[in-house]
PDB file of C-alpha atoms and ligand atoms in Angstrom:
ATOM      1  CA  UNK A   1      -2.906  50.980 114.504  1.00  0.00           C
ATOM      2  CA  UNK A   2      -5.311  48.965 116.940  1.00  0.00           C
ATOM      3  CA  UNK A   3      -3.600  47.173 120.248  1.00  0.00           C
ATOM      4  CA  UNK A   4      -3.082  43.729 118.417  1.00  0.00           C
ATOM      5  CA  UNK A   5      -1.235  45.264 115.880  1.00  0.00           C
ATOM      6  CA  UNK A   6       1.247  46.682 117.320  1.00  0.00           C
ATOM      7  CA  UNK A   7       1.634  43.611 119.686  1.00  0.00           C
ATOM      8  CA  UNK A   8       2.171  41.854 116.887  1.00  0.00           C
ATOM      9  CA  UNK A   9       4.399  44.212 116.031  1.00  0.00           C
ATOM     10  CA  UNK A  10       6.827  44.341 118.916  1.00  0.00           C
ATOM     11  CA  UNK A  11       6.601  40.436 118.420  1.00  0.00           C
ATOM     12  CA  UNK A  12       8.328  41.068 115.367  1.00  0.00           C
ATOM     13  CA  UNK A  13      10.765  43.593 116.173  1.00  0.00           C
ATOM     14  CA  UNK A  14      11.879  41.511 118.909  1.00  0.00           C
ATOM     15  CA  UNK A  15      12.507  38.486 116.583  1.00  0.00           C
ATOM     16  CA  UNK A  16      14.249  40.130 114.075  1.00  0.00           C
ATOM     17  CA  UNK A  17      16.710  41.532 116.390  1.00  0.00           C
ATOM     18  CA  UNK A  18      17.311  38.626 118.006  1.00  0.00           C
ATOM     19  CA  UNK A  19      18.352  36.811 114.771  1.00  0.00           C
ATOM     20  CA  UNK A  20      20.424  40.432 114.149  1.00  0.00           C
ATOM     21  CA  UNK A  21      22.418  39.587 117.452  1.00  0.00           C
ATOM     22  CA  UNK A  22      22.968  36.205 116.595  1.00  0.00           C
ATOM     23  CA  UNK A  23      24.182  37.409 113.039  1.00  0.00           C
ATOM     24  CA  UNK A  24      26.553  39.478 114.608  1.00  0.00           C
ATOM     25  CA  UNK A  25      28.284  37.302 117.171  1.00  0.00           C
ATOM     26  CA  UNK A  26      28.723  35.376 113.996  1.00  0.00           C
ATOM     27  CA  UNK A  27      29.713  37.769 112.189  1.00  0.00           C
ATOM     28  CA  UNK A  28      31.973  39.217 114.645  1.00  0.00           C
ATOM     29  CA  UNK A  29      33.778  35.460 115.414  1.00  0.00           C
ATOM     30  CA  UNK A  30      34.285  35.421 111.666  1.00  0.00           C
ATOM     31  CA  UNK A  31      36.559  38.511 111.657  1.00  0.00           C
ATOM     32  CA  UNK A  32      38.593  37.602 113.850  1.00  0.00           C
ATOM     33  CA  UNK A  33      42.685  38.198 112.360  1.00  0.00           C
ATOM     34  CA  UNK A  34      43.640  35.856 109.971  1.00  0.00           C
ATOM     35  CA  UNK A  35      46.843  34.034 111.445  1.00  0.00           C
ATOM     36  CA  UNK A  36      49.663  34.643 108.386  1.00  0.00           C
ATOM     37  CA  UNK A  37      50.519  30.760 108.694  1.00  0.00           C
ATOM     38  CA  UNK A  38      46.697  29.769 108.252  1.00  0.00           C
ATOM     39  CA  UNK A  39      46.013  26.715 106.090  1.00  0.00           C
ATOM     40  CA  UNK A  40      42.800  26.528 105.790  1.00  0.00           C
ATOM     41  CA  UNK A  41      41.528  23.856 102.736  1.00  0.00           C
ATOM     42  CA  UNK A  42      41.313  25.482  99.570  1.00  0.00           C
ATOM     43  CA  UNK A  43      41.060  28.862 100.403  1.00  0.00           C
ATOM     44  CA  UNK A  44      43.761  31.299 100.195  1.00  0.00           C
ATOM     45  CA  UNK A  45      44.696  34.093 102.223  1.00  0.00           C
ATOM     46  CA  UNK A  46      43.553  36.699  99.523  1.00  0.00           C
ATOM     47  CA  UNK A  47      39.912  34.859  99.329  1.00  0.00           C
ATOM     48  CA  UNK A  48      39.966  34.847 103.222  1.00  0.00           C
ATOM     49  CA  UNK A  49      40.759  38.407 103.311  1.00  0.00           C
ATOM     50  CA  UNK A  50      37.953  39.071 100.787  1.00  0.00           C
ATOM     51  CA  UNK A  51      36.131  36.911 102.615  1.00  0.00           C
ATOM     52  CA  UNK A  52      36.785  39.141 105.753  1.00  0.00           C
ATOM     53  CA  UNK A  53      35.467  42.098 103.592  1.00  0.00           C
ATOM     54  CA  UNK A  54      32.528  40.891 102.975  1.00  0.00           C
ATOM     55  CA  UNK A  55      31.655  40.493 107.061  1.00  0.00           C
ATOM     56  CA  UNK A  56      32.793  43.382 107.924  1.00  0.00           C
ATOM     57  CA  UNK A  57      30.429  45.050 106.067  1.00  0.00           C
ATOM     58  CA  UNK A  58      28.008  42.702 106.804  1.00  0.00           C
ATOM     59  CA  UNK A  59      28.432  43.038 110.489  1.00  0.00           C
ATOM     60  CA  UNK A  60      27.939  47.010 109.995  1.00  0.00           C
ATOM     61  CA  UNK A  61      24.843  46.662 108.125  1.00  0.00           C
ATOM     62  CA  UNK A  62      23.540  44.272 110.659  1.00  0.00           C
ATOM     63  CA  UNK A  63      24.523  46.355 113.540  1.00  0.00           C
ATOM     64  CA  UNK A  64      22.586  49.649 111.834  1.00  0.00           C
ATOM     65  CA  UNK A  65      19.797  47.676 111.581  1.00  0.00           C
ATOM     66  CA  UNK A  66      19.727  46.648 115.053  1.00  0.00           C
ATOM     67  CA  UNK A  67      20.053  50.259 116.228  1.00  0.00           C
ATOM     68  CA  UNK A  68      17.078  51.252 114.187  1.00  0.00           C
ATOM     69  CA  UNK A  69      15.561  48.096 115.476  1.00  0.00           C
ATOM     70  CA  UNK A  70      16.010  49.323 118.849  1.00  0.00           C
ATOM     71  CA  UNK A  71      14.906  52.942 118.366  1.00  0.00           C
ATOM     72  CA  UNK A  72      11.446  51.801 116.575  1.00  0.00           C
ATOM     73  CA  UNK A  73      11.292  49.609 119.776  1.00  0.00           C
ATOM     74  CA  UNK A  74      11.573  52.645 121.920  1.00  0.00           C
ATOM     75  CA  UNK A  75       9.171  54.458 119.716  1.00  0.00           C
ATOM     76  CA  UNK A  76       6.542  51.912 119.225  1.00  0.00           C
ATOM     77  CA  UNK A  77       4.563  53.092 121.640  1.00  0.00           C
ATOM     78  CA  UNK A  78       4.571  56.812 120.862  1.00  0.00           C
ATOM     79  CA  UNK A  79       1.179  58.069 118.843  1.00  0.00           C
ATOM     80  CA  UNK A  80       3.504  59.052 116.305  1.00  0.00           C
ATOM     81  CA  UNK A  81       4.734  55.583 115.491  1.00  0.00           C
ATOM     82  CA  UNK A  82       3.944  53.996 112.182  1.00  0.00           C
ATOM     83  CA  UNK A  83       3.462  57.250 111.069  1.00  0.00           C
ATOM     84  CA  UNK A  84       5.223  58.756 107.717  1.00  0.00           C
ATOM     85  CA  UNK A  85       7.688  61.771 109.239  1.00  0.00           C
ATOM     86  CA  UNK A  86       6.853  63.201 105.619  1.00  0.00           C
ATOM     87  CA  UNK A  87       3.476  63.095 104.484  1.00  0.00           C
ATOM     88  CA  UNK A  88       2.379  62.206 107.902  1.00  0.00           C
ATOM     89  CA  UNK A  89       0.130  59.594 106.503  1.00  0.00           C
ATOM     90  CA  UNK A  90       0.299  56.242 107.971  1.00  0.00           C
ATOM     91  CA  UNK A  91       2.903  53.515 106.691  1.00  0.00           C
ATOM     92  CA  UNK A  92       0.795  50.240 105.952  1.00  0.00           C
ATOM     93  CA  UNK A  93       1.035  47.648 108.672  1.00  0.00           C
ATOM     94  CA  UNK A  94       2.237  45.228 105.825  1.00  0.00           C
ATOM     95  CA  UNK A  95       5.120  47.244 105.313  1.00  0.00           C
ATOM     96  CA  UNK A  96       5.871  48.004 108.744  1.00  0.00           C
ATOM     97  CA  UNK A  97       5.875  43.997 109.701  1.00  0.00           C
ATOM     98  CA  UNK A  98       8.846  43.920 106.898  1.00  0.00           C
ATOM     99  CA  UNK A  99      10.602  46.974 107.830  1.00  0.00           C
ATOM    100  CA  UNK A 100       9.158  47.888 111.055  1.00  0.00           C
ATOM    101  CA  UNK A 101      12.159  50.357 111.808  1.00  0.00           C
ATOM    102  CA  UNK A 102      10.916  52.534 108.548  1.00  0.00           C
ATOM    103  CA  UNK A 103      10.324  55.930 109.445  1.00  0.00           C
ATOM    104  CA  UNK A 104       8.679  56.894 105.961  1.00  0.00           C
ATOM    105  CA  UNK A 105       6.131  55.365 103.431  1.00  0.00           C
ATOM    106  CA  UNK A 106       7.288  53.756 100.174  1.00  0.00           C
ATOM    107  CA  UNK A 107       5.627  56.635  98.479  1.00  0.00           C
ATOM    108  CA  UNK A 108       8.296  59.012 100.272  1.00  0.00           C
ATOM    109  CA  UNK A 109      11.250  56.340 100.251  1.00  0.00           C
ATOM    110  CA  UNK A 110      10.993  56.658  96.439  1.00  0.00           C
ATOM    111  CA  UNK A 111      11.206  60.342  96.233  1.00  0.00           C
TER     112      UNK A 111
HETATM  113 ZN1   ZN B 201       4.962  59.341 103.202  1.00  0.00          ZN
END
């Protein structure tokens, strides 16, 4: 991986877990407890319960992926970074700039 690349790189990392934090003070603000008296339009209190489901796992998917975000961050710089942890071949740049917390190839991810 040349210089540029992984510039380009951290560009994106940093991006994507910026929208991940907004997503999750969303999220979060959207999980607040449902009042028992709320009246809110249409919805009922079951579909605002499901609806509460939904976030919450939402907000814990977005909050793994931030972790990993942060830990690829940490690692970026490492010689071992972009680098499959089992073939040890290295993970394509394209698919690195989609899932740049990856720690394996899509050759290994399917096996
Ligand atoms: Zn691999």
């Amino acid at each position: 991986m040349t210089e540029a690349e992984r510039h380009r790189l951290k560009e994106k990392i940093a991006a994507d877990m910026e929208i991940l934090k907004a997503d999750v003070d969303a999220l979060r603000d959207s999980i607040k407890p449902i009042p028992p008296d709320a009246a809110i339009g249409r919805l009922t209190r079951m579909e605002m319960i499901g609806n509460k489901g939904i976030c919450e796992s939402n907000l814990r998917s977005a909050q793994t992926r931030l972790t990993k975000l942060e830990s690829a961050l940490k690692r970026i710089d490492s010689v071992d970074f972009g680098i499959c942890v089992e073939c040890e071949e290295p993970i394509p740049l394209k698919r690195l700039m989609i899932v740049p917390e990856t720690l394996r190839c899509v050759h290994c991810m399917e096996t």
